[in-house]
Short mmCIF file of C-alpha atoms and ligand atoms in Angstrom, two decimals:
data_model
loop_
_atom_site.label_atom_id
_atom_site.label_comp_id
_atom_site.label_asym_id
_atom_site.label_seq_id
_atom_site.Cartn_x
_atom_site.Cartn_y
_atom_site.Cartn_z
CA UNK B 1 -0.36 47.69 -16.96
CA UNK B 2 -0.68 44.94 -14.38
CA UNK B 3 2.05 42.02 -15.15
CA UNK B 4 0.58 38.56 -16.00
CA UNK B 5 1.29 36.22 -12.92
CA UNK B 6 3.32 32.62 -13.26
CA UNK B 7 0.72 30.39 -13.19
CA UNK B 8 2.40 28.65 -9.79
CA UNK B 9 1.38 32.21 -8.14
CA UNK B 10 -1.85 32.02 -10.11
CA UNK B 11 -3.75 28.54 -8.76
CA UNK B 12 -2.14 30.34 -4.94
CA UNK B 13 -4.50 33.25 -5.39
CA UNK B 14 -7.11 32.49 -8.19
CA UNK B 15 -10.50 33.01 -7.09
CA UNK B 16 -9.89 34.93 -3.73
CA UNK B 17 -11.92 37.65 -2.43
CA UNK B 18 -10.74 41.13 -2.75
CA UNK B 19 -8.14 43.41 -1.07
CA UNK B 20 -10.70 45.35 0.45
CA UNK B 21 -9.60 46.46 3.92
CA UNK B 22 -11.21 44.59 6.47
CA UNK B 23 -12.47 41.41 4.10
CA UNK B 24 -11.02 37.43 4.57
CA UNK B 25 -8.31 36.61 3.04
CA UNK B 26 -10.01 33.37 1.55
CA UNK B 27 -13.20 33.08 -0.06
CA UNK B 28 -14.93 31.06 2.73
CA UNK B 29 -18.57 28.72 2.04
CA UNK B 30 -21.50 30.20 1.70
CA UNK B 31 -24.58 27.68 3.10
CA UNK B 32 -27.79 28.77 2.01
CA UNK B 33 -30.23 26.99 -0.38
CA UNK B 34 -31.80 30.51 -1.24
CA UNK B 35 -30.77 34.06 -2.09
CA UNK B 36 -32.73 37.35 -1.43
CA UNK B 37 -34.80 37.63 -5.00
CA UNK B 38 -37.08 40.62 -5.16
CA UNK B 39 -39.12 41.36 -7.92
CA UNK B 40 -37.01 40.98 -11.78
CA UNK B 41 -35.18 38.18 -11.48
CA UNK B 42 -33.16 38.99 -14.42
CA UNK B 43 -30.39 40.90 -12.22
CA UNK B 44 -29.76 38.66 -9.49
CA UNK B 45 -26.51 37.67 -9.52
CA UNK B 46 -27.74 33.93 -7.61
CA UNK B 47 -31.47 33.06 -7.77
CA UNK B 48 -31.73 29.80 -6.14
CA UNK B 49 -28.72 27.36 -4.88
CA UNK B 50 -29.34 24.91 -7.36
CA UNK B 51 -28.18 27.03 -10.18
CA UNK B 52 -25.47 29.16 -8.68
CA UNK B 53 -23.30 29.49 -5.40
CA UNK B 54 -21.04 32.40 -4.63
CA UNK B 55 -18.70 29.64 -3.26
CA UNK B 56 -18.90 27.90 -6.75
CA UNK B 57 -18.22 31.11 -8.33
CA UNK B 58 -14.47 31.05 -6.57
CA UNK B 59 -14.07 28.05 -7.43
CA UNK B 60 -14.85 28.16 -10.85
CA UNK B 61 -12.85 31.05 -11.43
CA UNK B 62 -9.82 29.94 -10.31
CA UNK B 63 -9.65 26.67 -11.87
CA UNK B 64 -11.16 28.35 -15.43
CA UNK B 65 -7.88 30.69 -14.59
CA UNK B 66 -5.84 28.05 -15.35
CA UNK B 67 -7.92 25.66 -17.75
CA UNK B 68 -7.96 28.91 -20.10
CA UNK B 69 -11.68 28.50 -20.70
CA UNK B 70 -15.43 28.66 -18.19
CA UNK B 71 -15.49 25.72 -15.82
CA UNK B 72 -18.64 23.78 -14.44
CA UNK B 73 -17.98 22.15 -11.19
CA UNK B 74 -19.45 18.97 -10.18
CA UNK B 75 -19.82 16.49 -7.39
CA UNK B 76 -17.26 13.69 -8.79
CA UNK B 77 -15.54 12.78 -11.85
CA UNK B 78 -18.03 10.99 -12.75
CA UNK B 79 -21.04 13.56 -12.44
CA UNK B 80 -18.68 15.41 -14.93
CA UNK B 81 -18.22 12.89 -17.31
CA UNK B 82 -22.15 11.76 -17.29
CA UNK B 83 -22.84 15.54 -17.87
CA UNK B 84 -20.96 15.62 -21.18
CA UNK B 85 -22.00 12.76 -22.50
CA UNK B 86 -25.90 13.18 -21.49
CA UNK B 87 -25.52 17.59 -22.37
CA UNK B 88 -23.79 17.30 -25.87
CA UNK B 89 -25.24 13.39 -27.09
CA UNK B 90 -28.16 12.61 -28.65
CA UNK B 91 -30.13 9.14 -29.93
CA UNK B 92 -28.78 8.20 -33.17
CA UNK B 93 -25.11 10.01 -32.58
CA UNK B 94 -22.05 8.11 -32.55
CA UNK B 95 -19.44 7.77 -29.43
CA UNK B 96 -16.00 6.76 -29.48
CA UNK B 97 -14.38 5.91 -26.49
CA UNK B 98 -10.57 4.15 -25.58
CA UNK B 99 -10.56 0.69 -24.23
CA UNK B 100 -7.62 1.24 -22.26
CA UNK B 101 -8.98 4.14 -20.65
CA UNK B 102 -11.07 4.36 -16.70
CA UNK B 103 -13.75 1.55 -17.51
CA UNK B 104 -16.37 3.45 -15.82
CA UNK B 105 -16.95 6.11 -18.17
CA UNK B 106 -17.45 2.97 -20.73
CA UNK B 107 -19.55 1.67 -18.43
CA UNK B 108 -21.95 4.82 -17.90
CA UNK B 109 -22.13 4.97 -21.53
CA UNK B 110 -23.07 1.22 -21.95
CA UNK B 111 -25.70 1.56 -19.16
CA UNK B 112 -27.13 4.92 -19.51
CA UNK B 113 -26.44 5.47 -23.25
CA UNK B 114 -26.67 2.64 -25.56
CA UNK B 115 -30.80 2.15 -24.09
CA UNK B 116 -31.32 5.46 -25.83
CA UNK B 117 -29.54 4.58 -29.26
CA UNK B 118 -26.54 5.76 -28.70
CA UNK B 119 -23.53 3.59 -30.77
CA UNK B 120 -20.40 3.32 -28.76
CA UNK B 121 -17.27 2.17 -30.01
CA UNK B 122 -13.86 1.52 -27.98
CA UNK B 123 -11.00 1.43 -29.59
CA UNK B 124 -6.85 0.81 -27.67
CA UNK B 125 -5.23 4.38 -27.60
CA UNK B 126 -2.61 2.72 -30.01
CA UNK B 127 -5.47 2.98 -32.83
CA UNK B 128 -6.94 6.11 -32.67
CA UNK B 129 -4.84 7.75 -35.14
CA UNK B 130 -6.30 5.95 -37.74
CA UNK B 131 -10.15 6.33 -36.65
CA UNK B 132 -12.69 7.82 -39.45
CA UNK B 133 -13.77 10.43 -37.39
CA UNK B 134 -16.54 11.45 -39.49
CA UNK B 135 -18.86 8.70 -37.89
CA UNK B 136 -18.29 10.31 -34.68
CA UNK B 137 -20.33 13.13 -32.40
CA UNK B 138 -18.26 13.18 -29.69
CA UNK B 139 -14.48 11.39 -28.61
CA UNK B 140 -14.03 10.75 -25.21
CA UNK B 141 -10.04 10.17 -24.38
CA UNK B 142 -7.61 10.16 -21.47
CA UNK B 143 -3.94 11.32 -21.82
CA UNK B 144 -2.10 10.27 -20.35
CA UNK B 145 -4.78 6.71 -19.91
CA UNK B 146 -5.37 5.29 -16.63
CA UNK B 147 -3.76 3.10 -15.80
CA UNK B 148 -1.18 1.23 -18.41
CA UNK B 149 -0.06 5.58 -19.25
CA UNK B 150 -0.37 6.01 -23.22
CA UNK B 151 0.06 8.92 -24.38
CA UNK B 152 -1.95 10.43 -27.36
CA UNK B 153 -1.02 13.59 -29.56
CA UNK B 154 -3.83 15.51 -28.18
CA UNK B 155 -3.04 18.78 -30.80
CA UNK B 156 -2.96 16.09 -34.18
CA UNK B 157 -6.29 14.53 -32.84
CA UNK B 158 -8.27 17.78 -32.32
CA UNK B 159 -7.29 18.27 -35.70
CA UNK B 160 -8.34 14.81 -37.00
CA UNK B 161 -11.72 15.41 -35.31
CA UNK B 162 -12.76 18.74 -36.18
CA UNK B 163 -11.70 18.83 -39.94
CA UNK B 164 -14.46 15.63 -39.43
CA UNK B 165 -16.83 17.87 -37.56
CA UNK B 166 -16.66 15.82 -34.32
CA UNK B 167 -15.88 17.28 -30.90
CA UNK B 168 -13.31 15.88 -28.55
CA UNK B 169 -13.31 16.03 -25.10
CA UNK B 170 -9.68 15.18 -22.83
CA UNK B 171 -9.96 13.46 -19.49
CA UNK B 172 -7.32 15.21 -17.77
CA UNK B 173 -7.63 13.44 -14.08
CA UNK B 174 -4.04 11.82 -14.10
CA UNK B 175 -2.26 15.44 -15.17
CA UNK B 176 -4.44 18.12 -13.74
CA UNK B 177 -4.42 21.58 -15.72
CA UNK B 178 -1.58 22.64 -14.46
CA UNK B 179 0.18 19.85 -15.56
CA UNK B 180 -1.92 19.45 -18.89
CA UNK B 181 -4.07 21.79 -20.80
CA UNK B 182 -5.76 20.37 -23.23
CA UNK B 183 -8.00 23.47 -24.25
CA UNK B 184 -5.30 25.43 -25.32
CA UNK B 185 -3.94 22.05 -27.29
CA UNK B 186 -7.11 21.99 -29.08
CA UNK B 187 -10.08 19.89 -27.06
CA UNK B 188 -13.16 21.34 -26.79
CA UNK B 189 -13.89 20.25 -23.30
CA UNK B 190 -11.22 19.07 -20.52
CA UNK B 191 -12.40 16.96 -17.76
CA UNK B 192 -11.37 16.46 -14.37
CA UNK B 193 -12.35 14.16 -11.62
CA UNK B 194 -11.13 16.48 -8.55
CA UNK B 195 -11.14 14.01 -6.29
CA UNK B 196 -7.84 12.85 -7.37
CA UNK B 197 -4.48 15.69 -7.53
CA UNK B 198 -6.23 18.61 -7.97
CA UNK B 199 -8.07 18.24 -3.99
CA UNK B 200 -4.98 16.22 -3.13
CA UNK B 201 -6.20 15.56 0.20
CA UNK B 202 -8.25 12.61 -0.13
CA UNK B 203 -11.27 13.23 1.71
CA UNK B 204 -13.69 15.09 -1.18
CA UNK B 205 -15.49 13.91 -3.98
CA UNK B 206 -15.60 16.20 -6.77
CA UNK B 207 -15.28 17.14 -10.56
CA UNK B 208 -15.05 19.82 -13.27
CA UNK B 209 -15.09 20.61 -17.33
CA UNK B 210 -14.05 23.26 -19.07
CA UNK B 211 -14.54 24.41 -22.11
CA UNK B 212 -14.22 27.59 -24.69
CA UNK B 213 -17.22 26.93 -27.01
CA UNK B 214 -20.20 29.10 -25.47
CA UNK B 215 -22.84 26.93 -26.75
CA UNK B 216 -21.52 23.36 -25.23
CA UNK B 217 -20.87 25.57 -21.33
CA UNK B 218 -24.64 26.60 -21.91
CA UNK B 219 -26.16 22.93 -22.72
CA UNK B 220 -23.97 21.13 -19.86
CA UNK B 221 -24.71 23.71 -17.76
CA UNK B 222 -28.35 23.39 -18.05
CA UNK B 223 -27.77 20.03 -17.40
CA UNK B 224 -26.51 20.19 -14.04
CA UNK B 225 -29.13 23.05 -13.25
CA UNK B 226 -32.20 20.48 -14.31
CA UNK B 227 -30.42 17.11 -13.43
CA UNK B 228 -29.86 18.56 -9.50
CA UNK B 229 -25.91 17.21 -10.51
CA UNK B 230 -24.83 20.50 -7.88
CA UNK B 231 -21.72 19.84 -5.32
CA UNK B 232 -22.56 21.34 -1.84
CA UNK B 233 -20.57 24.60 -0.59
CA UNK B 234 -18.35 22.84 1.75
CA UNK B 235 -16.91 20.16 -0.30
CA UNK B 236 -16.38 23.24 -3.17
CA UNK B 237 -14.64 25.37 -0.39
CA UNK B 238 -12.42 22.09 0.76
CA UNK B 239 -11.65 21.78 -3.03
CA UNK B 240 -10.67 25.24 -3.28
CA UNK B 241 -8.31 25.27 0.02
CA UNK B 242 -6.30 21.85 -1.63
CA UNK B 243 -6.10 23.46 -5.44
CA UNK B 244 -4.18 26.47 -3.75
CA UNK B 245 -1.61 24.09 -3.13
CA UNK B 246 -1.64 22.17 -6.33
CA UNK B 247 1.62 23.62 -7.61
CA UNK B 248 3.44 23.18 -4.87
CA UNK B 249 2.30 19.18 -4.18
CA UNK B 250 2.64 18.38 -7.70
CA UNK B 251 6.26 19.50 -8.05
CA UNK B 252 7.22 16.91 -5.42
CA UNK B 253 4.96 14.35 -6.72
CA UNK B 254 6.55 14.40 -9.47
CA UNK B 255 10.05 14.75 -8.58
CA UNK B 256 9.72 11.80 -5.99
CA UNK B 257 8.36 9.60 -9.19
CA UNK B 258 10.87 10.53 -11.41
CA UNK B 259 13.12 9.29 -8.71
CA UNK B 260 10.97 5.95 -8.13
CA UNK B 261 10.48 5.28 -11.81
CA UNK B 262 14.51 4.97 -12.46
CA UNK B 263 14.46 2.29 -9.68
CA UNK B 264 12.15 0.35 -10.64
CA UNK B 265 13.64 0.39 -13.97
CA UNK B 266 17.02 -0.74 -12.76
CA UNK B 267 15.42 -3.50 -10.53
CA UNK B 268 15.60 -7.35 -11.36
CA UNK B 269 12.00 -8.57 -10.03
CA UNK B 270 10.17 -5.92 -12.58
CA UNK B 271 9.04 -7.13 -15.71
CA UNK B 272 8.29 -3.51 -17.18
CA UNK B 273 7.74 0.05 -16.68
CA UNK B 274 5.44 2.69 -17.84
CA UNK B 275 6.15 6.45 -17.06
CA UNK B 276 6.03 9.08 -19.92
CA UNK B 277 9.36 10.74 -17.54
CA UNK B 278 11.25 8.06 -18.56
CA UNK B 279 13.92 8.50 -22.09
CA UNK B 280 12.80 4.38 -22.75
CA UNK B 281 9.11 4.89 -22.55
CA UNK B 282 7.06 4.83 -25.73
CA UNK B 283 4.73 7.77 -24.34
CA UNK B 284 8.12 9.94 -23.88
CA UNK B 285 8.36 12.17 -26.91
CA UNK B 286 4.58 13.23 -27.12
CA UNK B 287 4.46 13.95 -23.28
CA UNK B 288 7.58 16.07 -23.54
CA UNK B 289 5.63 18.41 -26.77
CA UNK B 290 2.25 18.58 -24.52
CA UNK B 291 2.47 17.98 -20.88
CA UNK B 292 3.94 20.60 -18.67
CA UNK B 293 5.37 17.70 -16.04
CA UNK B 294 5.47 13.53 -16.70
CA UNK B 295 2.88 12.93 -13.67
CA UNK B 296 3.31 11.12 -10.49
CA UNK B 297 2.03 7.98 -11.44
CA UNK B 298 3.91 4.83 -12.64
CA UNK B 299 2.55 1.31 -13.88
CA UNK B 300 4.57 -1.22 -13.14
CA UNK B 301 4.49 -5.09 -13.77
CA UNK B 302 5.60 -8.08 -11.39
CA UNK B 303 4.14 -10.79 -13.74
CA UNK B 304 2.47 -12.97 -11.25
CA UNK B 305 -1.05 -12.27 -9.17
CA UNK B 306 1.38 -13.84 -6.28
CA UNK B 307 4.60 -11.64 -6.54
CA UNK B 308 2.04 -8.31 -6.48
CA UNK B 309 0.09 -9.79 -3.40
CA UNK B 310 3.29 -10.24 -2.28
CA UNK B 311 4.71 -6.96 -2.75
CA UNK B 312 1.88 -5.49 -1.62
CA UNK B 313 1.55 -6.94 1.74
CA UNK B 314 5.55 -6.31 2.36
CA UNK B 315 4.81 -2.39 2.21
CA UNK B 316 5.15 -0.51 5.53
CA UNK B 317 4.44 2.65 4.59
CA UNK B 318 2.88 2.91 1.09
CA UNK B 319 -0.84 2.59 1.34
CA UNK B 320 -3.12 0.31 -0.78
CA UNK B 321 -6.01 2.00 -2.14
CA UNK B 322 -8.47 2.98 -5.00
CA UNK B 323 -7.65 6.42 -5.65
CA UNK B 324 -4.57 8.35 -6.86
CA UNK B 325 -3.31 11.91 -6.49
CA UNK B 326 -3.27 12.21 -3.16
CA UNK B 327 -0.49 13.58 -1.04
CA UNK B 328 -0.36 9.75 0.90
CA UNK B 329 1.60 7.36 -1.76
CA UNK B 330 -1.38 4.68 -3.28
CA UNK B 331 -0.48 1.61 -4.75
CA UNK B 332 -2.65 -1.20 -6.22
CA UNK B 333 -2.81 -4.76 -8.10
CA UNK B 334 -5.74 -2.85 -10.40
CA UNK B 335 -6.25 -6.32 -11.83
CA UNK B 336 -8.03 -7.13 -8.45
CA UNK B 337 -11.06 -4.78 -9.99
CA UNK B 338 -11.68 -7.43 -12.84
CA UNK B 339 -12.42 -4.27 -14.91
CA UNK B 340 -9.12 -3.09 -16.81
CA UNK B 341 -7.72 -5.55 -19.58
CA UNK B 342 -4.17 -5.75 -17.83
CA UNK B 343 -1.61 -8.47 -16.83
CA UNK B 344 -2.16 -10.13 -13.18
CA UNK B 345 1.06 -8.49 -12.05
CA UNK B 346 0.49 -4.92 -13.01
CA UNK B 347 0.54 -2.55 -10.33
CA UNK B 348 -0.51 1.34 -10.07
CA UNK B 349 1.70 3.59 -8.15
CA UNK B 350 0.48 6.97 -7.05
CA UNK B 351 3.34 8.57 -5.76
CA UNK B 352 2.90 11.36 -2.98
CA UNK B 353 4.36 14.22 -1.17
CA UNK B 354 6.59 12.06 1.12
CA UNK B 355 9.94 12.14 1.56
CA UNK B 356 11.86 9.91 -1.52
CA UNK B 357 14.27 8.33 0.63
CA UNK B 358 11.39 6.70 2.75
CA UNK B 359 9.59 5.78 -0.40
CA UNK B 360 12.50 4.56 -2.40
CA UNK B 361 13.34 2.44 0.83
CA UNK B 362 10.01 1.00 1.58
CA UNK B 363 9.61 -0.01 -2.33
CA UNK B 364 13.05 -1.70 -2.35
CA UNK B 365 12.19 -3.60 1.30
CA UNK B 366 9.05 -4.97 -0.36
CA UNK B 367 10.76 -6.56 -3.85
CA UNK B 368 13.41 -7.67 -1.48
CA UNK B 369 14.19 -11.38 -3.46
CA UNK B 370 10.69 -11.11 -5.38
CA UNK B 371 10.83 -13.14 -8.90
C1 PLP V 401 -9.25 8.94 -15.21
C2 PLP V 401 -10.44 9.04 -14.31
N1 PLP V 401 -11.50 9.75 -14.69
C3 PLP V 401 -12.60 9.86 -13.92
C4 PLP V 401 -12.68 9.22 -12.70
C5 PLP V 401 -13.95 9.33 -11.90
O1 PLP V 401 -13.79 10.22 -10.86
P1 PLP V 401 -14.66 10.18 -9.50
O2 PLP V 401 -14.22 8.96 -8.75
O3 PLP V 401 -14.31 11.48 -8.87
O4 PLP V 401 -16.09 10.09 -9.90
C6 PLP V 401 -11.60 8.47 -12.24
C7 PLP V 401 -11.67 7.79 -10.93
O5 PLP V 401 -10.84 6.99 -10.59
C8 PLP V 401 -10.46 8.37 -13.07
O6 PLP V 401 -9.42 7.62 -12.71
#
């Protein structure tokens, strides 16, 4: 009997080619828009490149290895997101959504949904407990949310929401599957935006859901077949190359912010913390039942717009940016946006792959006499 692998050795092979003698060692991209497609089409493993790709196949594979469940890949987060919502809603259903969740998923839904009478209601991640999920098609959550990090009893919800006959679906983005799986804690569909920690590397665009319920994989996937919604083979194969190394980035991610998180915590010029690692955070007990790791990124608040412009421009090597999950640390006022209801001073820290001492020292240079 073959042993079952650690996942860690899993996501370092899932979805490579054989052992054959001779073949690559990697699953490499395949660039063609069409396949050979003689006569019955009913046996062709790939028809036409808008439904299938050998290099999506890999792909798919080995992230659905470690999601538990069939995976669609997409080209963002976002592509993802709009594919669930516009694959499994209809006019006349109800959406619930978190207002202290990524504001553009509430915005695609406000754009895109409400003109085709769709209701859509948001509700602080505080409150959903206490939601009558009967009213509801679909519930659209993160957990742990971007960016003030609440964290949700994903296993009590699913529960909630199907005795009600809704459906819930888990942005995972800010935990990954390795470090979260919320199909195996009850969602129906987890979704990813890829271009964050799972690529790592900064320089892709991409997305993913998974899901175990046969009948939702068939309607989004016939969404992304008829809406043209299709990632292109290299960007796949780039995605493929950085999730190989997931394990391994994440475990110092997350080491370096546990280290970061306990000094910011013991600093003067910081208002508060929010990190689900930390014993003091409210977010702490739930994150230890569901989350394999506490994440790499911390929220932290310096109570003026001028102390985090301040901050901010003292950093040497931490980089300001939009993004998270990358191996470079990212930090940013995310109040600039205009776009997430949170204090002036609040600051997102994406912590990276580099070494702690260099980070600790560059954060502790830049609140240097802050108040
Ligand atoms: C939690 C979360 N979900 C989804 C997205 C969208 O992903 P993308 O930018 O890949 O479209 C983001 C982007 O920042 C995000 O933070």
């Amino acid at each position: 009997m073959k042993k079952e692998l650690k996942t860690s050795t899993k996501v370092v092979h899932a979805g490579t080619s054989t052992s054959n003698q001779g073949t690559s060692i990697n699953s490499n991209p395949i660039f063609t828009s069409a396949f050979h497609l003689k006569g019955n089409i009913e046996n062709a493993s790939h028809q036409y490149a808008r439904f299938h790709n050998p290099t999506w196949d890999a792909l798919e594979n080995a992230i659905g290895d470690i999601e538990g469940g069939k995976v669609l890949i997409f080209p963002s987060g976002m592509a993802a997101i709009a594919a669930t919502f516009m694959a499994l809603v209809s006019s006349g259903d109800r959406i619930l959504l978190q207002a202290d969740g990524y504001y553009a998923t509430r915005a695609f839904t406000e754009n895109y949904l409400k003109k085709f009478g769709v209701e859509i209601h948001a509700v602080k991640t505080c409150d959903l407990p206490e939601q009558d999920f009967s009213k509801y098609k679909l519930t659209f959550i993160e957990s742990p949310s971007n960016p003030l990090l609440d964290v949700i009893d994903i296993r009590q919800l699913a529960k909630h929401i199907h005795r009600a006959g809704g459906l819930l679906a888990i942005d995972n983005t800010t935990m990954t599957p390795l470090g979260q799986n919320p199909l195996s804690l009850g969602a129906d569909i987890s979704v990813c935006s890829d271009t964050k920690a799972l690529n790592g590397h900064s320089d892709v665009l991409f997305g993913h859901i998974a899901t175990n319920d046969d009948d939702i994989f068939q309607e989004i996937e016939l969404w992304r077949k008829l809406s043209g919604s299709i990632p292109g083979p290299m960007e796949t194969w780039l995605v493929h190359r950085g999730f190989s190394s997931l394990d391994m980035r994440l475990e110092r991610m997350v080491s370096n912010a546990e280290k970061i998180a306990q000094q910011l915590v013991d600093h003067p010029a910081i208002k508060s913390v929010r990190y689900p690692g930390l014993k003091t955070d409210p977010s702490f007990k739930i994150a230890q039942q569901q989350m394999n790791m506490m994440g790499f990124i911390i929220s932290f608040d310096l109570e003026t717009q001028k102390s985090a412009e301040l901050f901010l421009s003292r950093l040497n090597l931490i980089t300001e940016a939009t993004s998270f999950g990358g191996m470079h640390t990212m930090v940013e006022r995310r109040a600039r946006w205009g776009t997430d209801n949170v204090s002036e001073g609040l600051i997102r820290l994406s912590v990276g792959c580099e070494n702690s001492n260099d980070l600790i020292s560059d954060i502790e240079n830049a609140l240097k006499d802050l108040k």
